[in-house]
């Protein structure tokens, strides 16, 4: 089935990651990369791969970016990948042997989270539908990120994808600030009736950071992964804390007429942020 699949990757300043992602896609006849203005050497790296076709598109949001990429695909199937994803050998072998029925619209892969190349025992990273029929798919924004709307049945894959982001930590901080702002607006706009259990805890404004930190360390086993496990757990703690602060900040502003209507700190940061926050 590999000849029916076109990998699609979205990039912005992904020089620390992109070569590892492409090294796992040597089987692909064509790889479509949608770039939104990389200046860190990403484009130079992409030129080294003859099957890669780079298209430039100014960033609006993730859904727009992915949908623009889908419009460039001519094959029946799309393999949607972030630039910090690496396909395992087991997954490549599984893709080779797939023969899906017409009712099946996509396949969801499990993820193994890596810190600088070394896997964690567990993470909070969920399965994601990465392989799907192009003519049945469209992306929509959902909080800070995109969500795939797919018409048809989704089956699980056994082979894993490695997630291993090696961009600078400062880039992660900048991204999380924007994500927290967008996610807080999403939670407050939707209300608790339309949210998952975890998102309802987030909407309360304080339990999620503590619970996620302990869950990651103890139940996911990151406590046994040494400094790599602590690094990941602390990242999750900080991300949840930033979100909790945003939720509470919105509520405090609503209760304080003197502050009502003033932009949040994250919103001000979002207006002045450079492209490096993506």
Short mmCIF file of C-alpha atoms in Angstrom, two decimals:
data_model
loop_
_atom_site.label_atom_id
_atom_site.label_comp_id
_atom_site.label_asym_id
_atom_site.label_seq_id
_atom_site.Cartn_x
_atom_site.Cartn_y
_atom_site.Cartn_z
CA UNK A 1 0.00 0.00 0.00
CA UNK A 2 2.99 2.32 0.35
CA UNK A 3 2.68 3.49 -3.26
CA UNK A 4 -0.78 4.91 -2.44
CA UNK A 5 0.46 7.05 0.47
CA UNK A 6 1.83 10.60 0.41
CA UNK A 7 3.41 11.88 3.64
CA UNK A 8 2.39 15.43 4.56
CA UNK A 9 4.52 17.48 6.99
CA UNK A 10 4.06 21.02 8.34
CA UNK A 11 7.27 22.91 9.15
CA UNK A 12 8.46 26.14 10.69
CA UNK A 13 12.09 26.25 11.86
CA UNK A 14 12.37 22.48 12.31
CA UNK A 15 16.07 22.03 11.54
CA UNK A 16 16.68 20.05 14.77
CA UNK A 17 14.01 17.50 13.76
CA UNK A 18 13.22 17.30 10.05
CA UNK A 19 16.14 15.13 8.89
CA UNK A 20 15.22 12.38 11.37
CA UNK A 21 11.61 12.44 10.19
CA UNK A 22 12.56 12.22 6.52
CA UNK A 23 15.10 9.45 7.12
CA UNK A 24 12.16 7.18 7.97
CA UNK A 25 10.29 7.99 4.76
CA UNK A 26 12.70 6.75 2.10
CA UNK A 27 9.91 4.56 0.66
CA UNK A 28 7.76 7.57 -0.28
CA UNK A 29 7.68 8.61 -3.93
CA UNK A 30 6.54 12.12 -2.98
CA UNK A 31 6.60 13.98 0.33
CA UNK A 32 4.70 17.25 0.61
CA UNK A 33 6.07 19.80 3.08
CA UNK A 34 4.16 23.00 3.88
CA UNK A 35 6.54 25.62 5.28
CA UNK A 36 5.56 28.97 6.79
CA UNK A 37 8.82 30.89 6.57
CA UNK A 38 11.63 28.84 8.11
CA UNK A 39 14.95 30.67 8.51
CA UNK A 40 16.95 28.19 10.63
CA UNK A 41 18.25 25.94 7.84
CA UNK A 42 15.13 23.79 7.49
CA UNK A 43 14.71 24.65 3.80
CA UNK A 44 18.34 23.85 3.06
CA UNK A 45 17.93 20.44 4.68
CA UNK A 46 14.77 19.76 2.67
CA UNK A 47 16.62 20.38 -0.59
CA UNK A 48 18.74 17.30 0.11
CA UNK A 49 15.71 15.02 -0.41
CA UNK A 50 14.69 14.76 -4.09
CA UNK A 51 11.23 13.34 -3.32
CA UNK A 52 10.34 16.33 -1.10
CA UNK A 53 8.15 19.06 -2.59
CA UNK A 54 8.18 22.24 -0.50
CA UNK A 55 5.24 24.62 -0.72
CA UNK A 56 5.18 27.94 1.12
CA UNK A 57 2.06 29.13 2.91
CA UNK A 58 1.75 31.94 5.47
CA UNK A 59 0.63 30.65 8.86
CA UNK A 60 -2.94 31.50 9.95
CA UNK A 61 -3.71 28.56 12.20
CA UNK A 62 -2.95 24.85 12.22
CA UNK A 63 -6.20 23.78 10.57
CA UNK A 64 -5.73 26.15 7.64
CA UNK A 65 -2.15 24.99 7.23
CA UNK A 66 -3.05 21.29 7.21
CA UNK A 67 -6.00 21.81 4.87
CA UNK A 68 -3.78 23.68 2.44
CA UNK A 69 -1.49 20.68 2.52
CA UNK A 70 -4.35 18.25 1.90
CA UNK A 71 -5.29 20.23 -1.20
CA UNK A 72 -1.85 19.48 -2.67
CA UNK A 73 -2.15 15.69 -2.29
CA UNK A 74 -3.00 13.61 -5.36
CA UNK A 75 -2.77 10.11 -3.84
CA UNK A 76 -5.67 8.27 -2.18
CA UNK A 77 -4.05 8.17 1.25
CA UNK A 78 -2.29 10.80 3.36
CA UNK A 79 0.22 10.16 6.14
CA UNK A 80 -0.04 13.25 8.35
CA UNK A 81 3.15 13.84 10.34
CA UNK A 82 4.63 16.52 12.54
CA UNK A 83 8.27 17.32 11.84
CA UNK A 84 9.31 15.74 15.16
CA UNK A 85 7.71 12.35 14.36
CA UNK A 86 9.75 9.30 13.37
CA UNK A 87 8.00 6.24 11.97
CA UNK A 88 9.16 2.97 13.51
CA UNK A 89 10.29 0.05 11.36
CA UNK A 90 7.32 -1.92 12.67
CA UNK A 91 4.91 0.74 11.43
CA UNK A 92 6.53 0.88 8.00
CA UNK A 93 6.17 -2.88 7.70
CA UNK A 94 2.55 -2.65 8.80
CA UNK A 95 1.77 0.04 6.22
CA UNK A 96 3.25 -2.18 3.53
CA UNK A 97 0.76 -4.95 4.24
CA UNK A 98 -2.39 -2.86 4.76
CA UNK A 99 -5.36 -3.62 2.50
CA UNK A 100 -8.22 -1.59 3.99
CA UNK A 101 -11.86 -2.10 3.06
CA UNK A 102 -13.73 0.84 1.56
CA UNK A 103 -15.56 1.50 4.85
CA UNK A 104 -12.26 2.22 6.62
CA UNK A 105 -11.36 5.90 6.38
CA UNK A 106 -8.28 6.07 8.57
CA UNK A 107 -5.82 4.49 10.98
CA UNK A 108 -4.66 5.76 14.38
CA UNK A 109 -1.11 5.13 15.59
CA UNK A 110 0.26 4.86 19.14
CA UNK A 111 3.17 7.06 20.16
CA UNK A 112 6.37 6.46 22.07
CA UNK A 113 7.65 9.68 23.63
CA UNK A 114 11.39 10.26 23.48
CA UNK A 115 13.59 12.81 25.20
CA UNK A 116 16.77 13.36 23.15
CA UNK A 117 16.42 9.96 21.52
CA UNK A 118 15.67 7.93 24.66
CA UNK A 119 12.13 6.61 25.19
CA UNK A 120 10.02 7.21 28.27
CA UNK A 121 8.08 4.40 29.91
CA UNK A 122 4.89 6.33 29.29
CA UNK A 123 3.48 9.72 28.38
CA UNK A 124 0.22 11.60 27.99
CA UNK A 125 0.53 11.63 24.22
CA UNK A 126 -2.64 10.02 22.79
CA UNK A 127 -3.16 7.91 19.72
CA UNK A 128 -3.58 10.06 16.65
CA UNK A 129 -5.22 9.36 13.30
CA UNK A 130 -2.22 9.80 11.04
CA UNK A 131 -3.17 7.73 7.98
CA UNK A 132 -6.44 8.51 6.22
CA UNK A 133 -8.24 8.79 2.91
CA UNK A 134 -7.65 12.25 1.48
CA UNK A 135 -11.15 12.67 0.04
CA UNK A 136 -12.84 12.03 3.41
CA UNK A 137 -10.79 14.33 5.62
CA UNK A 138 -10.73 17.95 6.71
CA UNK A 139 -9.14 19.70 9.66
CA UNK A 140 -10.87 22.01 12.16
CA UNK A 141 -9.46 24.06 15.00
CA UNK A 142 -10.15 22.69 18.49
CA UNK A 143 -8.68 24.84 21.24
CA UNK A 144 -5.01 25.49 20.58
CA UNK A 145 -4.58 22.78 17.98
CA UNK A 146 -6.25 21.10 15.02
CA UNK A 147 -8.72 18.21 15.00
CA UNK A 148 -9.22 15.86 12.07
CA UNK A 149 -12.83 15.43 10.92
CA UNK A 150 -12.96 12.10 9.12
CA UNK A 151 -15.93 10.49 7.39
CA UNK A 152 -15.69 6.78 8.08
CA UNK A 153 -14.32 4.13 10.42
CA UNK A 154 -10.91 4.51 12.09
CA UNK A 155 -8.89 1.39 12.93
CA UNK A 156 -5.88 1.13 15.31
CA UNK A 157 -2.35 0.52 14.10
CA UNK A 158 0.09 -1.63 16.08
CA UNK A 159 3.33 -0.01 14.93
CA UNK A 160 4.34 3.12 16.82
CA UNK A 161 5.53 6.60 15.94
CA UNK A 162 8.34 8.14 17.98
CA UNK A 163 7.78 11.71 19.17
CA UNK A 164 11.13 13.40 19.77
CA UNK A 165 11.16 17.21 19.65
CA UNK A 166 14.68 18.62 19.95
CA UNK A 167 13.96 22.28 19.33
CA UNK A 168 15.32 24.70 22.00
CA UNK A 169 13.47 24.84 25.31
CA UNK A 170 12.84 28.57 24.78
CA UNK A 171 10.75 27.68 21.74
CA UNK A 172 8.67 25.31 23.87
CA UNK A 173 8.04 28.05 26.46
CA UNK A 174 6.87 30.49 23.78
CA UNK A 175 4.56 27.93 22.22
CA UNK A 176 3.04 26.89 25.54
CA UNK A 177 2.16 30.48 26.40
CA UNK A 178 0.15 30.79 23.20
CA UNK A 179 -1.38 27.34 23.62
CA UNK A 180 -2.51 28.19 27.16
CA UNK A 181 -4.24 31.35 25.99
CA UNK A 182 -6.05 29.60 23.13
CA UNK A 183 -6.99 26.58 25.23
CA UNK A 184 -8.37 28.73 28.07
CA UNK A 185 -10.60 30.58 25.63
CA UNK A 186 -11.76 27.26 24.22
CA UNK A 187 -12.61 25.85 27.68
CA UNK A 188 -14.44 28.95 28.84
CA UNK A 189 -16.35 29.26 25.58
CA UNK A 190 -17.60 25.67 25.54
CA UNK A 191 -18.57 25.21 29.19
CA UNK A 192 -18.28 22.05 31.27
CA UNK A 193 -21.11 20.14 29.54
CA UNK A 194 -19.18 19.85 26.28
CA UNK A 195 -15.78 18.96 27.75
CA UNK A 196 -13.92 15.79 28.64
CA UNK A 197 -13.28 14.85 32.26
CA UNK A 198 -9.76 16.28 32.20
CA UNK A 199 -10.92 19.49 30.56
CA UNK A 200 -13.62 19.90 33.22
CA UNK A 201 -10.86 19.69 35.84
CA UNK A 202 -8.91 22.29 33.90
CA UNK A 203 -11.94 24.54 33.88
CA UNK A 204 -12.08 24.46 37.70
CA UNK A 205 -8.79 26.33 37.63
CA UNK A 206 -6.46 24.47 39.98
CA UNK A 207 -6.62 20.61 40.25
CA UNK A 208 -5.23 19.71 36.83
CA UNK A 209 -1.58 20.79 37.34
CA UNK A 210 -1.22 18.73 40.53
CA UNK A 211 -3.07 15.68 39.22
CA UNK A 212 -1.31 15.62 35.85
CA UNK A 213 2.11 15.94 37.50
CA UNK A 214 1.46 13.03 39.86
CA UNK A 215 -0.20 10.92 37.17
CA UNK A 216 2.75 11.39 34.82
CA UNK A 217 5.34 10.53 37.46
CA UNK A 218 3.57 7.65 39.17
CA UNK A 219 1.02 6.04 36.87
CA UNK A 220 2.93 6.60 33.63
CA UNK A 221 6.21 5.54 35.23
CA UNK A 222 8.23 8.65 34.44
CA UNK A 223 9.60 8.61 37.98
CA UNK A 224 11.64 5.57 36.90
CA UNK A 225 13.06 7.34 33.84
CA UNK A 226 15.51 9.51 35.77
CA UNK A 227 16.07 13.08 34.70
CA UNK A 228 14.30 12.47 31.38
CA UNK A 229 11.15 11.51 33.26
CA UNK A 230 11.38 14.51 35.55
CA UNK A 231 11.96 16.78 32.55
CA UNK A 232 8.78 15.54 30.89
CA UNK A 233 6.71 15.65 34.09
CA UNK A 234 7.87 19.20 34.82
CA UNK A 235 6.97 20.25 31.29
CA UNK A 236 3.47 18.86 31.79
CA UNK A 237 3.21 20.56 35.19
CA UNK A 238 4.23 23.91 33.73
CA UNK A 239 1.91 23.60 30.73
CA UNK A 240 -1.06 22.82 32.98
CA UNK A 241 -0.09 25.62 35.39
CA UNK A 242 0.02 28.16 32.56
CA UNK A 243 -3.42 27.02 31.43
CA UNK A 244 -4.79 27.24 34.98
CA UNK A 245 -3.43 30.77 35.30
CA UNK A 246 -5.09 31.79 32.05
CA UNK A 247 -8.45 30.35 33.15
CA UNK A 248 -8.25 32.12 36.50
CA UNK A 249 -7.06 35.35 34.91
CA UNK A 250 -10.12 35.43 32.67
CA UNK A 251 -12.38 34.93 35.68
CA UNK A 252 -10.64 37.59 37.76
CA UNK A 253 -11.01 40.07 34.93
CA UNK A 254 -14.69 39.28 34.63
CA UNK A 255 -15.12 40.02 38.37
CA UNK A 256 -13.10 43.27 38.26
CA UNK A 257 -14.71 46.14 36.28
CA UNK A 258 -11.40 48.03 36.30
CA UNK A 259 -9.73 45.18 34.40
CA UNK A 260 -12.63 44.07 32.21
CA UNK A 261 -11.84 44.39 28.53
CA UNK A 262 -8.10 44.72 29.05
CA UNK A 263 -5.97 42.22 27.12
CA UNK A 264 -4.37 39.38 29.05
CA UNK A 265 -0.62 39.09 29.31
CA UNK A 266 -0.68 36.14 26.96
CA UNK A 267 -2.75 38.08 24.43
CA UNK A 268 -0.26 40.93 24.51
CA UNK A 269 2.52 38.42 24.03
CA UNK A 270 0.60 36.87 21.15
CA UNK A 271 0.36 40.22 19.35
CA UNK A 272 4.06 40.89 19.58
CA UNK A 273 5.34 37.35 19.28
CA UNK A 274 7.61 36.45 16.44
CA UNK A 275 7.19 33.38 14.29
CA UNK A 276 9.41 31.52 16.72
CA UNK A 277 6.43 30.76 18.95
CA UNK A 278 5.02 28.27 16.47
#
